[in-house]
Coordinates of C-alpha atoms (C1' of nucleotides) in Angstrom, one line a residue:
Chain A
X1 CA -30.6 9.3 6.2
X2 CA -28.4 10.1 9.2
X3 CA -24.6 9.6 8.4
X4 CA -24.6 8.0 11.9
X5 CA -26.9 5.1 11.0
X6 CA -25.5 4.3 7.9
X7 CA -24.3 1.3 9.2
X8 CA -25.3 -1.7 11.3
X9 CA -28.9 -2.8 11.9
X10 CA -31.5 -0.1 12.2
X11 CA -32.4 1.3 15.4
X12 CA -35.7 0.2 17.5
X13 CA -34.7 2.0 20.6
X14 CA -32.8 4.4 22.4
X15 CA -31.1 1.8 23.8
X16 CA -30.0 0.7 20.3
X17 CA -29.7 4.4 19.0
X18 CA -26.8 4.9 21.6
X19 CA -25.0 1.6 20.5
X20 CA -25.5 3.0 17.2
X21 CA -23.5 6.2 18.2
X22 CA -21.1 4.8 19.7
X23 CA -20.2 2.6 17.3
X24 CA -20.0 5.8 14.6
X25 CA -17.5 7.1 17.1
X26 CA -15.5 4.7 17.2
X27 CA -15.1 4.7 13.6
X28 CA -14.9 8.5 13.6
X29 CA -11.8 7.9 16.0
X30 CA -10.3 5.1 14.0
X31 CA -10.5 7.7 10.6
X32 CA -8.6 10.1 12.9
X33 CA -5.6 7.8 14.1
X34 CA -5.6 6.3 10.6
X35 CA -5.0 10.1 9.0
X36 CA -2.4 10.7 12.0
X37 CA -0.5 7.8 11.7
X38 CA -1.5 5.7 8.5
X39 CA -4.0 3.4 7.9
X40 CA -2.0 0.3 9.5
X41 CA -1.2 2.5 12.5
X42 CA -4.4 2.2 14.0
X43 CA -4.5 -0.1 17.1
X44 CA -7.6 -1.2 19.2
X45 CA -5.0 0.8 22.4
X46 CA -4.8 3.9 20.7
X47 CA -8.8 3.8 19.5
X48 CA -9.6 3.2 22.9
X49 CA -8.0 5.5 24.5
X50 CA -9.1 8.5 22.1
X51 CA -12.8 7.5 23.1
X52 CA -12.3 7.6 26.8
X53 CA -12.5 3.0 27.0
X54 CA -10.7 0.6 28.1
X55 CA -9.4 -2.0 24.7
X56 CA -11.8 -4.5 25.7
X57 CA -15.2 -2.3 25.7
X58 CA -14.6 -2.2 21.9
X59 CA -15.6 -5.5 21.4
X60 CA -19.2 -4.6 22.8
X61 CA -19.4 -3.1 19.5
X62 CA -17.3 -4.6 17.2
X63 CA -16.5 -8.1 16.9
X64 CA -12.9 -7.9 15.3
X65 CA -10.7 -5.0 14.3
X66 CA -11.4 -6.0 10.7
X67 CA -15.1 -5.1 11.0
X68 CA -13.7 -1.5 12.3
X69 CA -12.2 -1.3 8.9
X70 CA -15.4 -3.2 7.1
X71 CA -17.0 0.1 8.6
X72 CA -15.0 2.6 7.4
X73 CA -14.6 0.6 4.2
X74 CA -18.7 1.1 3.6
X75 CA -18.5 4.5 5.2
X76 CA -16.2 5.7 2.5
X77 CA -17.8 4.5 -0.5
X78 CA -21.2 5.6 1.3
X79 CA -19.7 9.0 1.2
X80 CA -18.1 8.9 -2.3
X81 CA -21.7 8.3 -3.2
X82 CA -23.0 10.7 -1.0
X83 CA -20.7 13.4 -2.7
X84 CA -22.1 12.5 -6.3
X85 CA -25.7 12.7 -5.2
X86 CA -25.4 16.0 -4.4
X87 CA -23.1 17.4 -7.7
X88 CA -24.8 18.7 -10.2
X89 CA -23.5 17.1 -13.6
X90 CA -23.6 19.3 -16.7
X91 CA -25.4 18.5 -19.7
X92 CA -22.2 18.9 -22.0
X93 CA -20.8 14.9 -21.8
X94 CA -17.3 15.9 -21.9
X95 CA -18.0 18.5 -19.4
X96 CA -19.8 15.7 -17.0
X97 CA -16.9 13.5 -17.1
X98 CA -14.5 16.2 -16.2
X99 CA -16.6 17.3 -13.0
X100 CA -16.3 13.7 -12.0
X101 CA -12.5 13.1 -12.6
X102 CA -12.1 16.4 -10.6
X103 CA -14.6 15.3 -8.0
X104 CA -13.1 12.2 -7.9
X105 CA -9.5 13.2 -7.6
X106 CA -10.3 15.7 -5.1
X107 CA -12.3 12.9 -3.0
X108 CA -8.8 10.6 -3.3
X109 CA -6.4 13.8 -2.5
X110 CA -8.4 15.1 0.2
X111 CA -7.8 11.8 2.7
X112 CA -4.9 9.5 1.5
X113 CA -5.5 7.0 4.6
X114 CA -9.1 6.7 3.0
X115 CA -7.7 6.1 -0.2
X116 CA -5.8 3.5 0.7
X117 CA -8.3 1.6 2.3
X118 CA -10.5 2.0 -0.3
X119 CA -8.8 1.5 -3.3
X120 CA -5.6 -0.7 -2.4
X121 CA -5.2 -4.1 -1.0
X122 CA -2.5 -2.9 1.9
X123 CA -4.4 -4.1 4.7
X124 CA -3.2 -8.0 5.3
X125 CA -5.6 -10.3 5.3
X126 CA -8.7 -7.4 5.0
X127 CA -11.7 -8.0 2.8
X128 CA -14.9 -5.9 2.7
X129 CA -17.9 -8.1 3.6
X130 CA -20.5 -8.7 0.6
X131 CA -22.6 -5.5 1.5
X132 CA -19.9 -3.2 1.8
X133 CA -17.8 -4.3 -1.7
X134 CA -21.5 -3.9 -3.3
X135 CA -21.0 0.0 -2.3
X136 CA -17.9 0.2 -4.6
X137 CA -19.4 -1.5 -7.6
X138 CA -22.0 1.2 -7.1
X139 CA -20.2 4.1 -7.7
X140 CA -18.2 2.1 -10.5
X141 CA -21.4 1.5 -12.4
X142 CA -22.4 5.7 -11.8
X143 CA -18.9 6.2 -13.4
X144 CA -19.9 4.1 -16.1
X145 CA -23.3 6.2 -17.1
X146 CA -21.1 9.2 -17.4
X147 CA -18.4 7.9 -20.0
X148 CA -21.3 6.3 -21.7
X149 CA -22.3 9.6 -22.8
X150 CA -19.1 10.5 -23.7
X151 CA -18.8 7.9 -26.1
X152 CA -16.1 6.0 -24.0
X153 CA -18.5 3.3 -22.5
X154 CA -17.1 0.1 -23.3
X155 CA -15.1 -2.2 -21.3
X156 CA -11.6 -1.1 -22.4
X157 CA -12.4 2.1 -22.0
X158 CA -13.9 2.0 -18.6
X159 CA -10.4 -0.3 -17.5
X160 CA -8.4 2.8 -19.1
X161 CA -10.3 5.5 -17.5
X162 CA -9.7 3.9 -13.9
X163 CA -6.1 3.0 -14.5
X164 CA -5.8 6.7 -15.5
X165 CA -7.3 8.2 -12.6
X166 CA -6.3 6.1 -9.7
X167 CA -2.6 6.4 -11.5
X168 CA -3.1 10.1 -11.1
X169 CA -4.3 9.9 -7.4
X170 CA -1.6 7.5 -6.7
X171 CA 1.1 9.9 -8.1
X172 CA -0.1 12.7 -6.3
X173 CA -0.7 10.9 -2.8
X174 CA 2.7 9.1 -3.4
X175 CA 4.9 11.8 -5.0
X176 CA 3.7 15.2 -3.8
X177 CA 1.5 14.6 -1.1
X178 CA -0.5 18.3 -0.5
X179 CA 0.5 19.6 -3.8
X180 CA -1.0 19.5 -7.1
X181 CA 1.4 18.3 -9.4
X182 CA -0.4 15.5 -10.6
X183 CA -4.2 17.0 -9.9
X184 CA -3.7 19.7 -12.1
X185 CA -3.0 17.7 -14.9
X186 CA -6.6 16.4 -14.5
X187 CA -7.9 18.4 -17.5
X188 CA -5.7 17.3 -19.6
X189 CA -6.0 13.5 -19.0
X190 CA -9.9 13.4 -19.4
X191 CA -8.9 16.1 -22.9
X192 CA -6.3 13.1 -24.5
X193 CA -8.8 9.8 -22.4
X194 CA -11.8 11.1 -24.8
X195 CA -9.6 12.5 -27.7
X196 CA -8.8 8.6 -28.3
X197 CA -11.9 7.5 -27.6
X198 CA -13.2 9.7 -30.5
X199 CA -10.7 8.5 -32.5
X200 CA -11.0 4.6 -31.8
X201 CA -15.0 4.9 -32.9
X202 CA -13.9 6.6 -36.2
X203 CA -11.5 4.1 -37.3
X204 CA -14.2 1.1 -36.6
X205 CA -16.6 2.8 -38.9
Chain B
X1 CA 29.4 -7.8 -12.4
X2 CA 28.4 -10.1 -10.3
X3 CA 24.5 -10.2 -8.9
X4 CA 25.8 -11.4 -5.6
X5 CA 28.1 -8.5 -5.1
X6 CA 25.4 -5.8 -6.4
X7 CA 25.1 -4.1 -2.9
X8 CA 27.7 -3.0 0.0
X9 CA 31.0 -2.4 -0.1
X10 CA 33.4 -3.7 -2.9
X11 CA 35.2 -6.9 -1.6
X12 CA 38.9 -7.1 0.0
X13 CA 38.8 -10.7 0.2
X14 CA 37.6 -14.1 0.8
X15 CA 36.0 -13.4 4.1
X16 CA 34.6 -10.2 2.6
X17 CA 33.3 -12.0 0.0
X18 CA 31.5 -14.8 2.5
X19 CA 29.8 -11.5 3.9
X20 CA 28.7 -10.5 0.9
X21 CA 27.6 -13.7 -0.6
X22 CA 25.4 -14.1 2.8
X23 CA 23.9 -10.8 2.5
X24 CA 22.5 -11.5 -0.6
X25 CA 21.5 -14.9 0.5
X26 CA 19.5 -13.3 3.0
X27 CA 17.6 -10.6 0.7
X28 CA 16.8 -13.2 -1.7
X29 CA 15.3 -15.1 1.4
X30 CA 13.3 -12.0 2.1
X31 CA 12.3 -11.6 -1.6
X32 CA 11.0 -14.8 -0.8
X33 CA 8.8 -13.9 2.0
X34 CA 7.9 -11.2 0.3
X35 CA 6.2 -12.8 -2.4
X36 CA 4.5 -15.6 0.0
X37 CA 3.4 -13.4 2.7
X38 CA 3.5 -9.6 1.4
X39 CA 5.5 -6.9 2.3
X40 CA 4.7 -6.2 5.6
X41 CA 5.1 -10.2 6.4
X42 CA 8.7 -10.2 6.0
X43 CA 9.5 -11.0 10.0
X44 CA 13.2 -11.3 11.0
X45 CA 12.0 -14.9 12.8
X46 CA 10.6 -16.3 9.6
X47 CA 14.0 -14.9 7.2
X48 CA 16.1 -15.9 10.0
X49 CA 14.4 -19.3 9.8
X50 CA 14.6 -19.5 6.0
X51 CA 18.6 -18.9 5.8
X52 CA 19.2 -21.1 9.1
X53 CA 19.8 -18.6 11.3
X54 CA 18.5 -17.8 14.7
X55 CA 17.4 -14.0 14.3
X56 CA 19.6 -11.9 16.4
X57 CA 22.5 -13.0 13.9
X58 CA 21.2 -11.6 10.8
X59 CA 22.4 -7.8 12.7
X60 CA 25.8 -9.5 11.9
X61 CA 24.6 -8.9 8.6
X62 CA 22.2 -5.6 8.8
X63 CA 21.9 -3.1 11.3
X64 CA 17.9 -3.3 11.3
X65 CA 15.2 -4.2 9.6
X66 CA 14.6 -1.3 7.1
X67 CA 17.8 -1.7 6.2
X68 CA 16.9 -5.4 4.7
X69 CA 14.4 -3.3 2.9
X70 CA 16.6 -0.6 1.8
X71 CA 18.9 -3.6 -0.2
X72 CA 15.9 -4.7 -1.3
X73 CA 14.5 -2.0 -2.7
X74 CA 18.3 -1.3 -4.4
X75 CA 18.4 -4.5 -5.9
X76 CA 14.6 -4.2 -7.2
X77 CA 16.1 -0.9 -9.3
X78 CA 19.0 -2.5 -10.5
X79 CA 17.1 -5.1 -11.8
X80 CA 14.8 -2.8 -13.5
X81 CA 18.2 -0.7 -14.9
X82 CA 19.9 -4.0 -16.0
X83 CA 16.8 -5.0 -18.0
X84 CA 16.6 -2.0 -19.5
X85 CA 20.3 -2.2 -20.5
X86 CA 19.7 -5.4 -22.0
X87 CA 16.9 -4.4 -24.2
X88 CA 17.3 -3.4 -27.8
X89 CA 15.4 -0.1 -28.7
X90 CA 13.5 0.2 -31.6
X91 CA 14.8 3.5 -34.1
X92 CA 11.5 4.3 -34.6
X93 CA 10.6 6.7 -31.3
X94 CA 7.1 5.4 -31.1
X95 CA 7.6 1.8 -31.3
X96 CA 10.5 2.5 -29.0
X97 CA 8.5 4.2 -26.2
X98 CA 6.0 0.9 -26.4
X99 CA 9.1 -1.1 -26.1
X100 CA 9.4 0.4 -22.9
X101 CA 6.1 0.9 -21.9
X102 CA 5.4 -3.1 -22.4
X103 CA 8.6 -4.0 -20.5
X104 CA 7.9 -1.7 -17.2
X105 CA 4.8 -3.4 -16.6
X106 CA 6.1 -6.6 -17.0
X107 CA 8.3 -6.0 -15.2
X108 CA 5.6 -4.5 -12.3
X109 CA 3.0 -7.1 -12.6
X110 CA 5.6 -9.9 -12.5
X111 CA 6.3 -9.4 -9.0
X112 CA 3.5 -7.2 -6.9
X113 CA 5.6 -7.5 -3.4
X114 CA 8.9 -5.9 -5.5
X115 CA 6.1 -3.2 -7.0
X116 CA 4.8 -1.9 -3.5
X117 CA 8.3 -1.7 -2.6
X118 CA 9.7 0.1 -5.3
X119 CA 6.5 2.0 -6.6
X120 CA 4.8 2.7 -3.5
X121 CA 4.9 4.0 0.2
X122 CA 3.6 1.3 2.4
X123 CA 6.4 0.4 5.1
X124 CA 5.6 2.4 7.8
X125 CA 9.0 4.4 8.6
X126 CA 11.1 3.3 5.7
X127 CA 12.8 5.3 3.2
X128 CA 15.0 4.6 0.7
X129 CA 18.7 5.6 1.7
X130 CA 20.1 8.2 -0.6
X131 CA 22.6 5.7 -2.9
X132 CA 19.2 3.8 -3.4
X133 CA 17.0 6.6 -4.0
X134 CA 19.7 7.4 -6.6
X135 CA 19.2 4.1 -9.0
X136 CA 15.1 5.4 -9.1
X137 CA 16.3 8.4 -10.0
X138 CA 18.3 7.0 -13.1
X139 CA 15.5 5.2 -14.0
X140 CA 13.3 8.3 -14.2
X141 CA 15.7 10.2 -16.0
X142 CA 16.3 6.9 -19.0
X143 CA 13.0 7.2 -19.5
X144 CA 12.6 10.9 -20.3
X145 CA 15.2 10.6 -23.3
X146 CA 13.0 8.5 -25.1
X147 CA 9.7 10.2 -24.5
X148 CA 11.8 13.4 -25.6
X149 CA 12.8 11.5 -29.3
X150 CA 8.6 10.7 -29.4
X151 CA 7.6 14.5 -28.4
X152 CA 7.0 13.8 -25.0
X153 CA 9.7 15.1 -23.1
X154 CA 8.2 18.0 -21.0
X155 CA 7.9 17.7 -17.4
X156 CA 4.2 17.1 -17.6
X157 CA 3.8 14.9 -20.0
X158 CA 6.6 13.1 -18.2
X159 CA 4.1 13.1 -14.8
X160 CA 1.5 12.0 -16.6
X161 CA 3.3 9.5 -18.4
X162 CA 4.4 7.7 -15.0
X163 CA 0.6 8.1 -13.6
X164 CA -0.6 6.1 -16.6
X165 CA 1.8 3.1 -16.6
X166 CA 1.5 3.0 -12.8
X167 CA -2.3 3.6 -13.0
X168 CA -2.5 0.2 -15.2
X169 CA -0.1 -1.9 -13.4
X170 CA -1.9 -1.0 -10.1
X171 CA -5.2 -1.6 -11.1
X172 CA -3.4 -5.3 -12.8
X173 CA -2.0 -6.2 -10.0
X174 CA -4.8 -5.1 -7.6
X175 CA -8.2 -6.6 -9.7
X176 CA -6.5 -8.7 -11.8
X177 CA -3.9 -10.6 -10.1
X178 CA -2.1 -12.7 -12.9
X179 CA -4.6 -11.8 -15.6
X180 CA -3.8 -9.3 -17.9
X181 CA -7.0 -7.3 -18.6
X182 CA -5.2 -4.0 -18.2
X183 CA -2.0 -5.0 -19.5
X184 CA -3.0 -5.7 -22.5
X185 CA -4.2 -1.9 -22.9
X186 CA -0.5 -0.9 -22.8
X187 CA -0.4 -0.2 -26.8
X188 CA -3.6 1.6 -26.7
X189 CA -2.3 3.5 -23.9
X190 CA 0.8 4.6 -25.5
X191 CA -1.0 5.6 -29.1
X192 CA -3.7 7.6 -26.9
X193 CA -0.8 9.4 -24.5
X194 CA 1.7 10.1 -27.5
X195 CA -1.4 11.0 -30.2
X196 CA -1.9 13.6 -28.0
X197 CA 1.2 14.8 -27.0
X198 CA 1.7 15.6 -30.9
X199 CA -1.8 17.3 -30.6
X200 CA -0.6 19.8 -27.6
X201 CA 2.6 20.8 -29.8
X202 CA 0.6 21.3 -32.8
X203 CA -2.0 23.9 -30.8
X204 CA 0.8 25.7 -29.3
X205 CA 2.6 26.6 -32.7
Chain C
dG1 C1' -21.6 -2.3 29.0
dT2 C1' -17.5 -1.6 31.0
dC3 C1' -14.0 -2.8 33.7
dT4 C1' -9.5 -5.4 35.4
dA5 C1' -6.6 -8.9 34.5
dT6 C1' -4.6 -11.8 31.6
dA7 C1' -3.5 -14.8 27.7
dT8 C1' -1.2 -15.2 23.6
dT9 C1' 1.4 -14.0 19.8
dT10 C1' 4.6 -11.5 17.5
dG11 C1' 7.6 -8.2 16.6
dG12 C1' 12.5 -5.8 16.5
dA13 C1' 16.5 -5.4 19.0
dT14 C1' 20.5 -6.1 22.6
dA15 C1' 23.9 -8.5 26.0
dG16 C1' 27.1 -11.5 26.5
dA17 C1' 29.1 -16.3 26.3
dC18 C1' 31.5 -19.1 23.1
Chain D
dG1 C1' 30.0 -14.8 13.5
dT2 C1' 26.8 -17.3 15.8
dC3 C1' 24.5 -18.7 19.5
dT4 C1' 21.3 -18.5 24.0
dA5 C1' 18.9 -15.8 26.7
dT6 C1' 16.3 -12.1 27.3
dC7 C1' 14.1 -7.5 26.9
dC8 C1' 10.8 -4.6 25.7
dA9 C1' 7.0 -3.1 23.3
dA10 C1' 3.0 -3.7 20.9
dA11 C1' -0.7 -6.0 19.2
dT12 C1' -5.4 -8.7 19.2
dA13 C1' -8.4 -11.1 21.9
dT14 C1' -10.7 -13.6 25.9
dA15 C1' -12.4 -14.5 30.9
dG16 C1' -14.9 -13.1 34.4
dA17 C1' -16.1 -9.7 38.1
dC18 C1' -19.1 -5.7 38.7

DNA sequence: GTCTATATTTGGATAGAC
DNA sequence: GTCTATCCAAATATAGAC
């Protein structure tokens, strides 16, 4: 699938196919100005300017500056997803869940302004529509197949395991923002998150 | 000491003390905002409004804006130290580091406006002045001592004490507002972090 | 589809009278 | 200290010509 039709309706014609591409600039642009000057920073001036319109052409393509971030909303989940398709898991369970906490925090580390969109609520009055929030109970139900295995696949655990790792993100992102103080102790979480989770089945036996 | 006179500088005399008592009256006004409107809602017209005020006269008051914030974020510390003076530690190091644990996420999830401020980076531009970046350091450092008496008290375990406890009250306060599906965790939470803690010591002798 | 022009709102901040 | 008046900037969004 072309990462520039991931979004909107499909394409019958050229004529649509360049509305399509335009539209994925636009977001490309908005991803830039929210990296350069934080998620909230991005205006419909600035956007427009960066690809070559006036403020009011944007509207041909977008009906609200929420969709814009409805958009990149889907199209970060979409690559999240994306990312996971293509990583080969290892057969070891414990070993499966530590690719994906890496994977995961590296994904979070790698674009704070993307993390924040997609996992915080810092955007006033920004909800994903229906088909974009269904993207991120996707990749929460992938997670889920991978602790599973591991033997920490029930509720609390799944609640802990998130908490953990968007605590780690957040720490890292917050605290020491392109270091690795926090991502390096990544290893060591998953070690002590499935340690307990051993432990917890033992005693209910 | 008195709440009111928690922040600027120590009072001469009655007049002083009007200024002081109005400065407060106008963060807990913003508090107020805060809590109805988020963060980033907190206008100068609408806190202006709420203390009956026209704006330009809250500068009598403070020089701008982010330094509302910056009394703000002071005040949310001291409450946080004060608490914590006011609680009675358990001897035992384990009960008394779930003491803790159960009383900074109350403390979080009772007021999410007071938790972006103090916990994370989400005002465009502000920073905490030095005095109140001080009081967050004293909180860090109060906590340490008693993860030390429970094993705990190396820099890392310290990091990835904080990532946990503000991994759960994120994730409360984002997907659970006024629930309490992962506060309730908080013993687990602490058993799994400090079980293995012990663990680490015992490989490295 | 894109533009110019403009509406509308809102924001933080300043000048100067009283 | 407080007010009125005002500034300036920025923001989203709409109308209507081309």
């Amino acid at each position: 699938m072309n990462l520039l039709m991931a979004f909107g309706e499909p394409t019958t014609d050229r004529r649509a196919a360049r509305h399509e591409a335009t539209k994925a600039e636009i977001v490309e642009a908005a991803w830039a100005l929210a990296r350069e000057h934080g998620l909230a920073g991005v205006s419909l001036r600035d956007l427009a300017k960066r690809v070559g319109m006036q403020p009011p052409s944007l509207y041909s393509y977008f009906p609200s500056k929420h969709a814009i971030y409805d958009a990149m909303f889907a199209q970060g989940y979409e690559a999240l997803l994306e990312l996971r398709r293509r990583t080969e898991v290892p057969d070891d369970p414990r070993e499966a869940v530590r690719v994906m906490a890496r994977q995961f925090l590296a994904f979070c580390v790698e674009d704070p302004a993307r993390y924040q969109l997609l996992f915080q609520r810092t955007i006033p009055g920004f909800e994903p529509s229906e088909e974009s929030y269904a993207l991120a109970t996707e990749v929460l139900g992938a997670t889920s197949t991978y602790l599973d295995r591991a033997g920490a696949g029930d509720a609390e655990s799944r609640d802990l395991w998130t908490a953990l790792l968007t605590g780690l993100a957040d720490q890292q992102i917050s605290n020491d923002p392109g270091g690795d103080r926090w991502v390096r102790l990544v290893d060591t979480a998953v070690d002590m998150f499935l340690d307990s989770r051993g432990q917890t089945r033992r005693r209910r036996r």
